[in-house]
mmCIF file of C-alpha atoms in Angstrom:
data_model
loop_
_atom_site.group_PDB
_atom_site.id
_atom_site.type_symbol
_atom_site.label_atom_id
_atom_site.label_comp_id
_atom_site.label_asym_id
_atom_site.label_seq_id
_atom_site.Cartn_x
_atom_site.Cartn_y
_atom_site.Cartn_z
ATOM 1 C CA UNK A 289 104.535 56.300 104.503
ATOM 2 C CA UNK A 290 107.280 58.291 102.376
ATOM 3 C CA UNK A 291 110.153 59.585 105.074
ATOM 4 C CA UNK A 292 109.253 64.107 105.344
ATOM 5 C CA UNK A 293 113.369 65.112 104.786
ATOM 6 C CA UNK A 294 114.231 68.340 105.800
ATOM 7 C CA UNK A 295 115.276 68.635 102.184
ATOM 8 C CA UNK A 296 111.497 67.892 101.298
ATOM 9 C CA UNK A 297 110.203 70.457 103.867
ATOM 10 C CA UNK A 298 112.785 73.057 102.207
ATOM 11 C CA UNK A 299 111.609 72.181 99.083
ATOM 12 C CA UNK A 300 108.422 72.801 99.449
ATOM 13 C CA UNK A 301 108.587 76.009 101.916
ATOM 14 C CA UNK A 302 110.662 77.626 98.516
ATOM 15 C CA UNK A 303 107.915 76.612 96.280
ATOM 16 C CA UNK A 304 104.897 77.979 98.769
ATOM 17 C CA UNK A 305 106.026 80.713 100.673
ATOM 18 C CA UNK A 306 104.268 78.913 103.490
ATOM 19 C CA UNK A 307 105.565 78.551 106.831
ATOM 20 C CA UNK A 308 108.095 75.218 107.967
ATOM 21 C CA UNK A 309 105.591 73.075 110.312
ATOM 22 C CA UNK A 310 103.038 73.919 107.468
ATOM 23 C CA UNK A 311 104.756 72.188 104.881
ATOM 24 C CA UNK A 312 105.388 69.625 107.334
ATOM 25 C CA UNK A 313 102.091 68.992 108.006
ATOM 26 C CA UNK A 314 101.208 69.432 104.064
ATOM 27 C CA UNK A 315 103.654 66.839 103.006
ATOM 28 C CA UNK A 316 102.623 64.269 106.183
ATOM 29 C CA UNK A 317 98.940 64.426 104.828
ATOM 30 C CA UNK A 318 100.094 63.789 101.053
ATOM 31 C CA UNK A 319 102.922 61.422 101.723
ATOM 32 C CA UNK A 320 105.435 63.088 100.662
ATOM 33 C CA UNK A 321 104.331 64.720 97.220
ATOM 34 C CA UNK A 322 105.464 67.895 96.371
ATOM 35 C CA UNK A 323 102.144 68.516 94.187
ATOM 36 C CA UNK A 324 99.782 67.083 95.876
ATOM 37 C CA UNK A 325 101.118 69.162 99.337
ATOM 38 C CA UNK A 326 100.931 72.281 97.214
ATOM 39 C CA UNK A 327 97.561 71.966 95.819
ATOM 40 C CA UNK A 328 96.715 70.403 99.478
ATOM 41 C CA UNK A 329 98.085 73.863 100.957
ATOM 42 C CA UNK A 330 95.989 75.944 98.458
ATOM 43 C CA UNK A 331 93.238 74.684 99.337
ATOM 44 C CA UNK A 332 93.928 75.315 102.871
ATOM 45 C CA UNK A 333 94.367 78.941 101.576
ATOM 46 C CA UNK A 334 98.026 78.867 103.139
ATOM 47 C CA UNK A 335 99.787 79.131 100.047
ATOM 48 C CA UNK A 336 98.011 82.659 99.048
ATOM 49 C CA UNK A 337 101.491 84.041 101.125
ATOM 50 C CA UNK A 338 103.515 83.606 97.902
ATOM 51 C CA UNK A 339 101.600 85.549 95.754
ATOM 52 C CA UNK A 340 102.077 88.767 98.199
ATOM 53 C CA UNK A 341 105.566 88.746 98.440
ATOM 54 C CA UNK A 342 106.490 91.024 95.737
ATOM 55 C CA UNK A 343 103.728 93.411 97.377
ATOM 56 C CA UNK A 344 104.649 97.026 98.559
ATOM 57 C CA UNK A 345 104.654 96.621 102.135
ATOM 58 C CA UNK A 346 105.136 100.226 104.241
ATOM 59 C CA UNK A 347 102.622 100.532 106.673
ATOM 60 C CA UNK A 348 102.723 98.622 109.640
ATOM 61 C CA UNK A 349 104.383 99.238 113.264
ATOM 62 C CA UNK A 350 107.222 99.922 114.653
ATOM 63 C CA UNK A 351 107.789 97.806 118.186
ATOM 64 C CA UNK A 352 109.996 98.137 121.026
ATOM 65 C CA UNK A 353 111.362 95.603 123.756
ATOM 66 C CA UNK A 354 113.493 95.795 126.611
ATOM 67 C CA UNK A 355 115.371 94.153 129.322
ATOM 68 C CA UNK A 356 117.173 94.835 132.276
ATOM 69 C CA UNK A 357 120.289 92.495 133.027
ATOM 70 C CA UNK A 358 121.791 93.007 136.041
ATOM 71 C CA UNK A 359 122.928 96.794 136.428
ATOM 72 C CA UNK A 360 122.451 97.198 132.474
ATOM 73 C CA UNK A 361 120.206 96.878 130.244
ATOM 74 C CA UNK A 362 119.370 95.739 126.492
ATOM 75 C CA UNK A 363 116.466 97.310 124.450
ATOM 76 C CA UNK A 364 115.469 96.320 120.442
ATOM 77 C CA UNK A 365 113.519 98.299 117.786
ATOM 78 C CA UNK A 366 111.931 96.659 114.890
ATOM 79 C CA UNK A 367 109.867 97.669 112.206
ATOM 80 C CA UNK A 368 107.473 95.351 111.146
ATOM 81 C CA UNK A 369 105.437 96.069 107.516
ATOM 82 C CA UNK A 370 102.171 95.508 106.305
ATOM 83 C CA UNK A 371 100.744 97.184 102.761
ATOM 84 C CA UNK A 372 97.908 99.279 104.525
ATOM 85 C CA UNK A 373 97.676 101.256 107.972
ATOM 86 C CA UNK A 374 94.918 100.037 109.348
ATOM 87 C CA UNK A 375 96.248 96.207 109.754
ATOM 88 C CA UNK A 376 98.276 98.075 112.383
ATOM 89 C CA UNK A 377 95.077 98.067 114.295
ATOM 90 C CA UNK A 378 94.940 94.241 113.844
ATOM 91 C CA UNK A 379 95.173 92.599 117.919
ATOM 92 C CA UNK A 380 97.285 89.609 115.642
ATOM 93 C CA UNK A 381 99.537 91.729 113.755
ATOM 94 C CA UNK A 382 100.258 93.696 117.259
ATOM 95 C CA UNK A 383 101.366 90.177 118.876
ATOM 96 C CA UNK A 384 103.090 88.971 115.559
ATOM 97 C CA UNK A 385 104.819 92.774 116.206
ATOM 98 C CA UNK A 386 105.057 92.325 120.046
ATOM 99 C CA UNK A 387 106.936 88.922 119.070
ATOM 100 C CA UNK A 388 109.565 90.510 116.734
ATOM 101 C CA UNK A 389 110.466 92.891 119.644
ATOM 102 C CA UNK A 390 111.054 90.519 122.209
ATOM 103 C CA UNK A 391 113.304 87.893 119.324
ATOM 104 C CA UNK A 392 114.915 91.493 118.449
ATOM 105 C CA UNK A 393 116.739 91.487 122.303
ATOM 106 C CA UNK A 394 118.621 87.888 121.334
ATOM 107 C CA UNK A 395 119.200 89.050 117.990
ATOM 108 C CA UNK A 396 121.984 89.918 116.155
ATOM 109 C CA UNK A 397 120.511 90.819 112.406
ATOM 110 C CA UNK A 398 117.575 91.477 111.391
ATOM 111 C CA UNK A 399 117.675 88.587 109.638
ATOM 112 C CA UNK A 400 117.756 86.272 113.217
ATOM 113 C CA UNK A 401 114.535 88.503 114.264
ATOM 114 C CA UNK A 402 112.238 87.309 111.032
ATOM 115 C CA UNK A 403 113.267 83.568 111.400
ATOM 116 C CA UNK A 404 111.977 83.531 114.637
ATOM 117 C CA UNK A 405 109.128 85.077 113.384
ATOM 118 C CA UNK A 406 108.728 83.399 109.696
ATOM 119 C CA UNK A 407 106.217 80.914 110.244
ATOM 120 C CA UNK A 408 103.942 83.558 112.409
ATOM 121 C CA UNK A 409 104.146 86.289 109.216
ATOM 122 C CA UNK A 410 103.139 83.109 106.656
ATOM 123 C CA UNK A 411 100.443 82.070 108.406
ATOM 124 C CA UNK A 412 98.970 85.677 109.165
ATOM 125 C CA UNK A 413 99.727 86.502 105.331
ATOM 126 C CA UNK A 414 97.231 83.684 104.731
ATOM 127 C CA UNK A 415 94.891 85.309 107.075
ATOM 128 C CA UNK A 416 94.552 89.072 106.484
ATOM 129 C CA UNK A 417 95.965 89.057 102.804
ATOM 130 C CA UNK A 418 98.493 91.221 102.824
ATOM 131 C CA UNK A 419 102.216 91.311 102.457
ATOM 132 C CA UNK A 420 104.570 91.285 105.432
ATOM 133 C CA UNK A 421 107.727 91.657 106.318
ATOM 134 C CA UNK A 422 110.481 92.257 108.897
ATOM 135 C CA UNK A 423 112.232 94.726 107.658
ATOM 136 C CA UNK A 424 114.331 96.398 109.910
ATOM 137 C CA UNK A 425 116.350 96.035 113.480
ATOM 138 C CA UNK A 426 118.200 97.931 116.094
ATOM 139 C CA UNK A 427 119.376 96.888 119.096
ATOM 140 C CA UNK A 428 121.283 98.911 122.277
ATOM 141 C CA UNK A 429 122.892 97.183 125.491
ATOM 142 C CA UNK A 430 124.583 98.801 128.440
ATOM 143 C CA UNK A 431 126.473 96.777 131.026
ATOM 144 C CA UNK A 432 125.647 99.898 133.472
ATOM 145 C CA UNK A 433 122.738 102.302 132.623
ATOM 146 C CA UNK A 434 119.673 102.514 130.846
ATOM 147 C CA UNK A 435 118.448 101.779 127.337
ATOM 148 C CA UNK A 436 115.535 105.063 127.120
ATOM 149 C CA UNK A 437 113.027 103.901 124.741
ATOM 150 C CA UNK A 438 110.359 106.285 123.316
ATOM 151 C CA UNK A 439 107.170 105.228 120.486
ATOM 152 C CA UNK A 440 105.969 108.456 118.946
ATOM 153 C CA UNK A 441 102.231 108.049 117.396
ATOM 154 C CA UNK A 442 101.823 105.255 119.905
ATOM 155 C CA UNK A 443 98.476 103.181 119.444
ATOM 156 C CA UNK A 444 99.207 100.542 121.938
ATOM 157 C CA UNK A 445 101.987 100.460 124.770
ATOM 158 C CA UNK A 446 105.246 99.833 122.795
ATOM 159 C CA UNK A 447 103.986 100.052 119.473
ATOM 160 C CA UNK A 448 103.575 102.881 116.787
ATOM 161 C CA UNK A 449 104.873 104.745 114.213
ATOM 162 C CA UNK A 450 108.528 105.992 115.528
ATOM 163 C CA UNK A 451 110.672 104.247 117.758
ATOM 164 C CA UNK A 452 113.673 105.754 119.922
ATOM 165 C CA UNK A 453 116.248 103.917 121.344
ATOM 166 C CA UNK A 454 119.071 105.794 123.587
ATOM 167 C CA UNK A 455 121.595 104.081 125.551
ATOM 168 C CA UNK A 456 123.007 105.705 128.453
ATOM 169 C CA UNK A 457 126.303 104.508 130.258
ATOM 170 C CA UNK A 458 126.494 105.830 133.997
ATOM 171 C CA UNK A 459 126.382 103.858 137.692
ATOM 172 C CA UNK A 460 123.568 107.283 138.414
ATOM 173 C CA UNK A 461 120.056 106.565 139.804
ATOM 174 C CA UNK A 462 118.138 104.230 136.695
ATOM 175 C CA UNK A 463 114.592 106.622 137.192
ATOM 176 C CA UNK A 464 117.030 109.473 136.690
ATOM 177 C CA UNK A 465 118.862 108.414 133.656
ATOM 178 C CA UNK A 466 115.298 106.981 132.135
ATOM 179 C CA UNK A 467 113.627 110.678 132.941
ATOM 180 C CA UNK A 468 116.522 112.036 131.011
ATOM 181 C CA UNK A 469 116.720 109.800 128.548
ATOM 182 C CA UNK A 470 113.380 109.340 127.748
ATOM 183 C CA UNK A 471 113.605 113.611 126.852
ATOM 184 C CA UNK A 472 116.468 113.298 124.850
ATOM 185 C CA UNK A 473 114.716 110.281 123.041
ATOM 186 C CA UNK A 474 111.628 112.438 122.128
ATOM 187 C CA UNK A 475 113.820 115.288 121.449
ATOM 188 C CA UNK A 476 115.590 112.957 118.913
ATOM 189 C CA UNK A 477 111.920 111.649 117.482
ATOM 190 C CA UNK A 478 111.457 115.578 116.597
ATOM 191 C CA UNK A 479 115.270 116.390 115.464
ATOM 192 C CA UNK A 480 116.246 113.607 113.287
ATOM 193 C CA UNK A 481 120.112 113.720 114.334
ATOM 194 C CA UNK A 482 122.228 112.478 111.811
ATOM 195 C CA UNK A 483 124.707 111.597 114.306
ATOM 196 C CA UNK A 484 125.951 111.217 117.730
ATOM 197 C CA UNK A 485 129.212 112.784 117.723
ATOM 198 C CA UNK A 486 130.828 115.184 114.729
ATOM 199 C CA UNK A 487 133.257 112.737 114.957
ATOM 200 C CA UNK A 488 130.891 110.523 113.816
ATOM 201 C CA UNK A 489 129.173 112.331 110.773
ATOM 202 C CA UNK A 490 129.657 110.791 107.594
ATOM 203 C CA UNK A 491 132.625 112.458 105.953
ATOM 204 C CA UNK A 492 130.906 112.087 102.504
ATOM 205 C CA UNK A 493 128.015 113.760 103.636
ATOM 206 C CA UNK A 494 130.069 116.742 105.395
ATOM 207 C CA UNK A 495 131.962 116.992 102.456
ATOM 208 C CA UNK A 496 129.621 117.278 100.486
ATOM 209 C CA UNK A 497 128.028 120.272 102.497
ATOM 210 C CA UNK A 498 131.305 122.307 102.982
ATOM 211 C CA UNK A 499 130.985 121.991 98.430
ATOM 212 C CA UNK A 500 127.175 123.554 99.056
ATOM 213 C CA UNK A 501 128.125 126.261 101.386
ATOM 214 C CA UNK A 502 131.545 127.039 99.705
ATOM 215 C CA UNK A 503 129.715 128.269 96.723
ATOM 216 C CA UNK A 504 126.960 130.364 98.229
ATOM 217 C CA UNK A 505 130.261 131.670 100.059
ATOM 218 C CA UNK A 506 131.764 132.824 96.464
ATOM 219 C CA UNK A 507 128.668 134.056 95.635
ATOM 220 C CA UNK A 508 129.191 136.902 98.022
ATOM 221 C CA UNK A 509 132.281 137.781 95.972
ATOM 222 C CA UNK A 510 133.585 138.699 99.179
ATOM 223 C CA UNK A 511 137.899 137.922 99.691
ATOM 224 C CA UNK A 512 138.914 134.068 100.267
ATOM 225 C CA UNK A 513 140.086 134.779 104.299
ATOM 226 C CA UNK A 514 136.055 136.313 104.462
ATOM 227 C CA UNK A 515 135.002 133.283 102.433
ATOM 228 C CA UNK A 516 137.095 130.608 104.771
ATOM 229 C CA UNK A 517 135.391 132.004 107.946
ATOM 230 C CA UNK A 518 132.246 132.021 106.548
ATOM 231 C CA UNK A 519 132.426 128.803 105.471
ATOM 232 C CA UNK A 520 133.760 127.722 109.283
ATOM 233 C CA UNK A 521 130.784 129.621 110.739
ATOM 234 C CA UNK A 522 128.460 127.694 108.537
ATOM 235 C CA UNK A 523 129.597 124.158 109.021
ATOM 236 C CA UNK A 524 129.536 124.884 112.839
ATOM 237 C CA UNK A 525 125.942 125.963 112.511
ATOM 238 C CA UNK A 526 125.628 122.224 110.196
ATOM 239 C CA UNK A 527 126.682 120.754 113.190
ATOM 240 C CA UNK A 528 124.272 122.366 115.960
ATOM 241 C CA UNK A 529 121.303 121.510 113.387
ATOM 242 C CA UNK A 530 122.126 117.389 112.394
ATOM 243 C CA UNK A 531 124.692 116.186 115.742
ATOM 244 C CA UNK A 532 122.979 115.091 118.513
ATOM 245 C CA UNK A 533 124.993 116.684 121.217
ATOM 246 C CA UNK A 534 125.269 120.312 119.586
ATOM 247 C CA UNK A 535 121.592 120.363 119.385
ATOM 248 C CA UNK A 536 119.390 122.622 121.123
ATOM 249 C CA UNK A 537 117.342 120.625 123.376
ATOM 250 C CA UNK A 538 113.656 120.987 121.922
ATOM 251 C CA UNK A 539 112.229 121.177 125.144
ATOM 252 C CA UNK A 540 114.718 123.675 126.353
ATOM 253 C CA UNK A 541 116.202 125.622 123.645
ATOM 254 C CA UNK A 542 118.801 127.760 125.796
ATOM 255 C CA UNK A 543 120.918 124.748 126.308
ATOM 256 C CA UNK A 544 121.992 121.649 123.796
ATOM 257 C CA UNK A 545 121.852 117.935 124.374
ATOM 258 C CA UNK A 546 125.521 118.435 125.618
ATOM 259 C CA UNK A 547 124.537 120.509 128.408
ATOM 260 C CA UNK A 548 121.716 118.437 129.533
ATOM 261 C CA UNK A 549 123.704 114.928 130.089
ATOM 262 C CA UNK A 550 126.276 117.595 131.696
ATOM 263 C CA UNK A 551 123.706 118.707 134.313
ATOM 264 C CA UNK A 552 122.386 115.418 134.908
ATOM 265 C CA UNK A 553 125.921 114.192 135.781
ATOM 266 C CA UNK A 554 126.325 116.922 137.923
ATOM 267 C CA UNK A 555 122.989 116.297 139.530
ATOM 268 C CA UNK A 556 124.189 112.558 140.232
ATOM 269 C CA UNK A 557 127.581 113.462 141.153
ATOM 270 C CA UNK A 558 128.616 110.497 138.401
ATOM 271 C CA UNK A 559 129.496 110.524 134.648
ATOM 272 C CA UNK A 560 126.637 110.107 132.366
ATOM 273 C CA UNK A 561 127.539 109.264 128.712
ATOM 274 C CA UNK A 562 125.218 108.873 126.053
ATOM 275 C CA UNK A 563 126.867 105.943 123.989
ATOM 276 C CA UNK A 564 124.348 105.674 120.965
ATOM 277 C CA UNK A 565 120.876 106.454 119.684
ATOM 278 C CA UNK A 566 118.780 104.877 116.625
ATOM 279 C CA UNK A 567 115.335 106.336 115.395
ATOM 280 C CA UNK A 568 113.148 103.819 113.050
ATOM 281 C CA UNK A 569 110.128 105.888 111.357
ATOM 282 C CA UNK A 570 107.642 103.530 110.103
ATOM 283 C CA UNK A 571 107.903 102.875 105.867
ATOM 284 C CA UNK A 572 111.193 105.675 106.090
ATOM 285 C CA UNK A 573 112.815 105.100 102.397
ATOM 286 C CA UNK A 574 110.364 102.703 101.004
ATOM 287 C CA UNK A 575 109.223 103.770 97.433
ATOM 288 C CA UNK A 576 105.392 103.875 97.598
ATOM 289 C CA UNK A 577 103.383 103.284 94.757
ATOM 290 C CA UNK A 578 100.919 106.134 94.373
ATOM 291 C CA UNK A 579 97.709 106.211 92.330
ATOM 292 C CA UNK A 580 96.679 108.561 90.244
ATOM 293 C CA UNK A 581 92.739 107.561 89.918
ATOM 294 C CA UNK A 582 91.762 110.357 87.757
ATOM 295 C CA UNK A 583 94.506 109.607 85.572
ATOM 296 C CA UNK A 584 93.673 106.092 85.257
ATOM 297 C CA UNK A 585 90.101 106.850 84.342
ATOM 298 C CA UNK A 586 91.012 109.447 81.470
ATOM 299 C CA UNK A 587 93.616 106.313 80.094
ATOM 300 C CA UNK A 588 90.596 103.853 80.159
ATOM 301 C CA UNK A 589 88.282 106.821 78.785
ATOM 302 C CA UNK A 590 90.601 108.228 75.694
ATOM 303 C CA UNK A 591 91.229 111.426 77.842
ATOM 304 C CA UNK A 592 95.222 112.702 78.272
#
């Protein structure tokens, strides 16, 4: 019986799309041949995987995991896409999601979340015909604190179609810091913060605004010292509508984000710091392919 190489396994994993132990298996059965184990996999309808690949995949679910180490704590987001919504509903695509959550708290990248995951995806691409993919990761840790995790559009505990993390550095009460957190995270589900701090905004993108708002300023044709404080007053107001600690907290507009971790530390009698915050919205900045039915009936009819 030929010797199965890695280098053989590779080969043939590049070739099918199909999972490692797969191709294993495929080349065991075929003794070694690299056409006779794909034709041997197609039959097994494993290598159907390959042809989806270049598939529009932007559906699907986003997942969280967490765990608590010690006095901290480490929670993961991951996205995990399928072409249509209602594989979402799947019970094997929720554990092949469900998996990716709980590789996402070891991992690093996202790539390190869909190795662990590859040969699950393959296998279930063979199964429900459609494309998958890992496509993206986030991961928070505290050594003290709470990771606050919130799924928006939730259709099974941990899963849905927007995932919060926020991670929250204090030695306070955990249910405390979770309560809170938990608020902010839904208030950051509705918001869509661009970022934490101002420090933190991208100086591009703030740039780019002060251009915007410096010329509806000239439009006033009001004197440049007018102008300048106009513009100051504006870019202010930029800041209480995309940084997360100017915000007004949704669920109590009379006092921002700021104020809130402010009362809660007061409440405690300890700091409370919220360190960082990611928001994954299922499919957010894939291009979709639309169809325009009636348009493709008038092109196979003669109609414009």
């Amino acid at each position: 019986m030929a010797e199965i190489t890695a280098a053989l396994v590779k080969e043939l994993r590049e070739k099918s799309g199909v999972g490692m132990m797969d191709c294993k298996k495929a080349l065991a059965e075929n003794g070694g041949d690299i056409e006779a184990s794909l034709d041997w996999l197609r039959a097994k309808g494993l290598s159907k995987a390959a042809k989806k690949a270049d598939r529009v995949a932007a559906e699907g679910l986003v997942v969280i995991a967490s765990k608590v180490e010690g006095k901290g704590m480490t929670a993961a987001a991951v996205e995990v896409n399928a072409e249509t919504d209602f594989v979402a509903r799947n019970d094997l695509f929720q554990a092949l999601a469900r998996k990716a959550g709980q590789a996402g708290i070891a991992a690093n990248t996202v790539e390190d979340v869909a190795a662990a995951v590859s040969d699950d995806i393959t296998n279930l691409i063979a199964t429900i015909g459609e494309n998958m993919v890992v496509r993206r990761f986030a991961k928070h840790s505290v050594s003290e604190g709470v990771v606050a995790t919130y799924i928006h559009n939730a259709i099974a505990p941990d899963l849905g179609r927007i995932a919060v993390l926020v991670a929250i550095e204090s030695a306070g009460d955990p249910e405390v810091l979770k309560e809170m957190g938990r608020k902010v995270a839904m208030h950051v589900a509705a918001t869509q913060p661009l970022s934490l701090n101002v420090e933190d905004l991208n100086q591009e993108h703030v740039e780019r605004e002060k251009a915007v708002l410096t010329e509806q300023a000239k439009e006033s044709g009001k004197p440049l010292q007018v102008i300048e404080k106009m513009i100051e007053g504006r870019i202010r107001k930029f800041y209480e509508e995309v940084v997360l600690h100017k915000q007004a907290f949704v669920m109590n507009p009379d006092q921002t984000v700021e104020e809130l971790v402010a009362e809660t530390a007061k409440t405690l009698g300890t700091p409370v710091k919220i360190t960082a915050f990611t928001r994954l919205a299922l499919g957010e900045g894939v291009e979709k392919k639309v169809d325009d039915f009636a348009a493709e009936v008038a092109s196979m009819t003669g109609g414009v």
